PDB file of C-alpha atoms in Angstrom:
ATOM      1  CA  MET A 285      62.041  43.072-112.449  1.00  0.00           C
ATOM      2  CA  GLY A 286      59.265  44.292-114.768  1.00  0.00           C
ATOM      3  CA  ALA A 287      61.465  46.969-116.365  1.00  0.00           C
ATOM      4  CA  GLN A 288      64.123  44.385-117.133  1.00  0.00           C
ATOM      5  CA  MET A 289      61.595  42.105-118.803  1.00  0.00           C
ATOM      6  CA  GLU A 290      60.315  44.956-120.995  1.00  0.00           C
ATOM      7  CA  SER A 291      63.801  45.431-122.449  1.00  0.00           C
ATOM      8  CA  TRP A 292      63.610  41.924-123.934  1.00  0.00           C
ATOM      9  CA  ASP A 293      61.625  42.580-127.059  1.00  0.00           C
ATOM     10  CA  ALA A 294      61.144  39.872-129.674  1.00  0.00           C
ATOM     11  CA  GLU A 295      63.973  41.096-131.909  1.00  0.00           C
ATOM     12  CA  ARG A 296      66.485  41.164-129.068  1.00  0.00           C
ATOM     13  CA  ALA A 297      65.397  37.716-127.922  1.00  0.00           C
ATOM     14  CA  ASP A 298      65.773  36.367-131.476  1.00  0.00           C
ATOM     15  CA  ARG A 299      69.326  37.750-131.698  1.00  0.00           C
ATOM     16  CA  ALA A 300      70.245  36.231-128.316  1.00  0.00           C
ATOM     17  CA  VAL A 301      68.840  32.848-129.349  1.00  0.00           C
ATOM     18  CA  ALA A 302      70.819  32.999-132.627  1.00  0.00           C
ATOM     19  CA  VAL A 303      74.025  33.528-130.623  1.00  0.00           C
ATOM     20  CA  LEU A 304      73.207  30.658-128.272  1.00  0.00           C
ATOM     21  CA  LYS A 305      72.391  28.357-131.200  1.00  0.00           C
ATOM     22  CA  ALA A 306      75.725  29.209-132.823  1.00  0.00           C
ATOM     23  CA  VAL A 307      77.564  28.255-129.631  1.00  0.00           C
ATOM     24  CA  ALA A 308      75.413  25.164-129.010  1.00  0.00           C
ATOM     25  CA  ASP A 309      77.792  22.808-130.799  1.00  0.00           C
ATOM     26  CA  PRO A 310      80.865  21.356-129.050  1.00  0.00           C
ATOM     27  CA  SER A 311      83.148  22.077-132.016  1.00  0.00           C
ATOM     28  CA  ARG A 312      81.987  25.675-132.314  1.00  0.00           C
ATOM     29  CA  TYR A 313      82.320  26.172-128.550  1.00  0.00           C
ATOM     30  CA  ARG A 314      85.906  24.909-128.727  1.00  0.00           C
ATOM     31  CA  LEU A 315      86.659  27.102-131.759  1.00  0.00           C
ATOM     32  CA  LEU A 316      85.370  30.152-129.936  1.00  0.00           C
ATOM     33  CA  TRP A 317      87.376  29.250-126.844  1.00  0.00           C
ATOM     34  CA  ALA A 318      90.567  29.059-128.918  1.00  0.00           C
ATOM     35  CA  LEU A 319      89.736  32.275-130.774  1.00  0.00           C
ATOM     36  CA  SER A 320      88.981  34.178-127.587  1.00  0.00           C
ATOM     37  CA  GLY A 321      92.681  33.979-126.772  1.00  0.00           C
ATOM     38  CA  ALA A 322      94.347  34.239-130.167  1.00  0.00           C
ATOM     39  CA  GLU A 323      93.938  34.964-133.858  1.00  0.00           C
ATOM     40  CA  LEU A 324      94.355  31.707-135.780  1.00  0.00           C
ATOM     41  CA  PRO A 325      94.193  30.404-139.355  1.00  0.00           C
ATOM     42  CA  VAL A 326      91.613  27.813-140.368  1.00  0.00           C
ATOM     43  CA  SER A 327      94.253  25.062-140.613  1.00  0.00           C
ATOM     44  CA  ALA A 328      95.311  25.530-136.963  1.00  0.00           C
ATOM     45  CA  LEU A 329      91.682  25.638-135.867  1.00  0.00           C
ATOM     46  CA  ALA A 330      90.939  22.408-137.740  1.00  0.00           C
ATOM     47  CA  GLU A 331      93.812  20.748-135.860  1.00  0.00           C
ATOM     48  CA  THR A 332      92.506  22.113-132.573  1.00  0.00           C
ATOM     49  CA  ILE A 333      89.124  20.440-132.963  1.00  0.00           C
ATOM     50  CA  GLY A 334      90.361  17.387-134.878  1.00  0.00           C
ATOM     51  CA  ALA A 335      88.256  18.084-137.962  1.00  0.00           C
ATOM     52  CA  HIS A 336      88.788  18.638-141.674  1.00  0.00           C
ATOM     53  CA  VAL A 337      89.406  22.189-142.871  1.00  0.00           C
ATOM     54  CA  ALA A 338      86.121  22.145-144.821  1.00  0.00           C
ATOM     55  CA  ALA A 339      84.062  21.207-141.741  1.00  0.00           C
ATOM     56  CA  THR A 340      85.921  23.786-139.665  1.00  0.00           C
ATOM     57  CA  SER A 341      85.203  26.448-142.293  1.00  0.00           C
ATOM     58  CA  GLN A 342      81.484  25.620-142.102  1.00  0.00           C
ATOM     59  CA  HIS A 343      81.541  26.030-138.323  1.00  0.00           C
ATOM     60  CA  LEU A 344      83.378  29.339-138.682  1.00  0.00           C
ATOM     61  CA  ALA A 345      80.805  30.548-141.222  1.00  0.00           C
ATOM     62  CA  LYS A 346      78.022  29.922-138.688  1.00  0.00           C
ATOM     63  CA  LEU A 347      79.963  31.733-135.974  1.00  0.00           C
ATOM     64  CA  ARG A 348      80.619  34.626-138.325  1.00  0.00           C
ATOM     65  CA  ALA A 349      76.942  34.837-139.326  1.00  0.00           C
ATOM     66  CA  ALA A 350      76.071  35.088-135.613  1.00  0.00           C
ATOM     67  CA  GLY A 351      78.594  37.910-135.227  1.00  0.00           C
ATOM     68  CA  LEU A 352      80.829  35.954-132.865  1.00  0.00           C
ATOM     69  CA  VAL A 353      84.003  35.911-134.980  1.00  0.00           C
ATOM     70  CA  THR A 354      85.689  38.226-137.437  1.00  0.00           C
ATOM     71  CA  SER A 355      88.219  37.384-140.114  1.00  0.00           C
ATOM     72  CA  ARG A 356      90.989  38.945-142.129  1.00  0.00           C
ATOM     73  CA  ARG A 357      92.799  37.744-145.205  1.00  0.00           C
ATOM     74  CA  ASP A 358      96.591  37.652-145.431  1.00  0.00           C
ATOM     75  CA  GLY A 359      97.514  36.409-148.891  1.00  0.00           C
ATOM     76  CA  THR A 360      95.793  33.073-149.320  1.00  0.00           C
ATOM     77  CA  ARG A 361      95.256  32.484-145.612  1.00  0.00           C
ATOM     78  CA  ILE A 362      92.247  33.624-143.606  1.00  0.00           C
ATOM     79  CA  PHE A 363      92.717  34.367-139.925  1.00  0.00           C
ATOM     80  CA  TYR A 364      89.857  34.352-137.423  1.00  0.00           C
ATOM     81  CA  ARG A 365      89.454  35.898-133.984  1.00  0.00           C
ATOM     82  CA  ALA A 366      86.664  36.397-131.463  1.00  0.00           C
ATOM     83  CA  ALA A 367      84.551  39.456-132.197  1.00  0.00           C
ATOM     84  CA  GLY A 368      85.310  40.934-128.770  1.00  0.00           C
ATOM     85  CA  PRO A 369      85.896  40.199-125.089  1.00  0.00           C
ATOM     86  CA  GLY A 370      82.195  39.476-124.623  1.00  0.00           C
ATOM     87  CA  VAL A 371      82.671  36.174-126.483  1.00  0.00           C
ATOM     88  CA  ARG A 372      85.078  34.844-123.823  1.00  0.00           C
ATOM     89  CA  SER A 373      82.713  36.099-121.114  1.00  0.00           C
ATOM     90  CA  LEU A 374      79.830  34.197-122.729  1.00  0.00           C
ATOM     91  CA  LEU A 375      81.857  30.971-122.817  1.00  0.00           C
ATOM     92  CA  GLU A 376      83.039  31.371-119.225  1.00  0.00           C
ATOM     93  CA  GLU A 377      79.508  32.099-118.021  1.00  0.00           C
ATOM     94  CA  ALA A 378      78.192  29.025-119.849  1.00  0.00           C
ATOM     95  CA  SER A 379      80.870  26.963-118.100  1.00  0.00           C
ATOM     96  CA  VAL A 380      79.886  28.393-114.699  1.00  0.00           C
ATOM     97  CA  VAL A 381      76.190  27.687-115.314  1.00  0.00           C
ATOM     98  CA  ALA A 382      76.989  24.153-116.520  1.00  0.00           C
ATOM     99  CA  LEU A 383      79.025  23.499-113.377  1.00  0.00           C
ATOM    100  CA  ALA A 384      76.249  24.872-111.152  1.00  0.00           C
ATOM    101  CA  VAL A 385      73.664  22.697-112.892  1.00  0.00           C
ATOM    102  CA  SER A 386      75.888  19.631-112.560  1.00  0.00           C
ATOM    103  CA  THR A 387      76.135  20.111-108.794  1.00  0.00           C
ATOM    104  CA  GLU A 388      72.338  20.134-108.631  1.00  0.00           C
ATOM    105  CA  GLY A 389      72.030  16.542-109.819  1.00  0.00           C
ATOM    106  CA  ALA A 390      73.095  16.374-113.459  1.00  0.00           C
ATOM    107  CA  ALA A 391      76.210  14.561-114.623  1.00  0.00           C
ATOM    108  CA  PRO A 392      79.381  16.251-113.367  1.00  0.00           C
ATOM    109  CA  THR A 393      81.122  18.674-115.711  1.00  0.00           C
ATOM    110  CA  PRO A 394      84.815  19.359-115.073  1.00  0.00           C
ATOM    111  CA  ALA A 395      85.744  23.006-114.577  1.00  0.00           C
ATOM    112  CA  LEU A 396      88.015  24.494-117.206  1.00  0.00           C
ATOM    113  CA  ALA A 397      91.477  25.579-116.180  1.00  0.00           C
ATOM    114  CA  GLU A 398      92.520  29.072-117.257  1.00  0.00           C
ATOM    115  CA  GLY A 399      93.493  28.915-120.924  1.00  0.00           C
ATOM    116  CA  ALA A 400      92.362  25.305-121.365  1.00  0.00           C
ATOM    117  CA  VAL A 401      90.385  24.277-124.417  1.00  0.00           C
ATOM    118  CA  PRO A 402      87.436  22.004-123.637  1.00  0.00           C
ATOM    119  CA  VAL A 403      87.812  18.559-125.197  1.00  0.00           C
ATOM    120  CA  ARG A 404      85.019  16.260-126.252  1.00  0.00           C
ATOM    121  CA  ALA A 405      86.201  12.673-126.112  1.00  0.00           C
ATOM    122  CA  ALA A 406      83.860  11.568-128.901  1.00  0.00           C
ATOM    123  CA  ARG A 407      85.518  14.012-131.302  1.00  0.00           C
ATOM    124  CA  ARG A 408      89.088  12.950-130.611  1.00  0.00           C
ATOM    125  CA  ALA A 409      90.918  11.285-133.462  1.00  0.00           C
ATOM    126  CA  ARG A 410      90.677   7.530-133.310  1.00  0.00           C
ATOM    127  CA  ALA A 411      93.273   5.083-134.495  1.00  0.00           C
ATOM    128  CA  PRO A 412      92.125   3.026-137.494  1.00  0.00           C
ATOM    129  CA  ARG A 413      91.016  -0.514-136.743  1.00  0.00           C
ATOM    130  CA  PRO A 414      93.289  -3.218-138.076  1.00  0.00           C
ATOM    131  CA  VAL A 415      92.004  -5.047-141.124  1.00  0.00           C
ATOM    132  CA  THR A 416      91.740  -8.790-140.607  1.00  0.00           C
ATOM    133  CA  ASP A 417      91.209 -11.533-143.171  1.00  0.00           C
ATOM    134  CA  GLN A 418      88.311 -13.840-142.414  1.00  0.00           C
TER     135      GLN A 418
END
């Protein structure tokens, strides 16, 4: 166990924490999940998470800065994809840990079906409220 702990120097720990911080947002987690299975343009990703293109681009910039996604330009469109298979593994492992923690007394977390994109109810599009005269 001691040898394993020695391999975690401060720089490596800082890089790992930067990756975890980048994933520690429900929208970014969902973007990474989608990108771990396909290369997609920003517009499709914005639809996936129910956000504006500008907000989605900001999330993608954070993921790119953490080294989790790569991009390529095709004309005026920019396509994103996960930086490698390790990204999907990270997301799956986080899901497994979350499920294990939930069975130990925390609020239950549903397991993800293969290929499913996690959905956060609070981020779903809401219908506008009707305007009433008073």
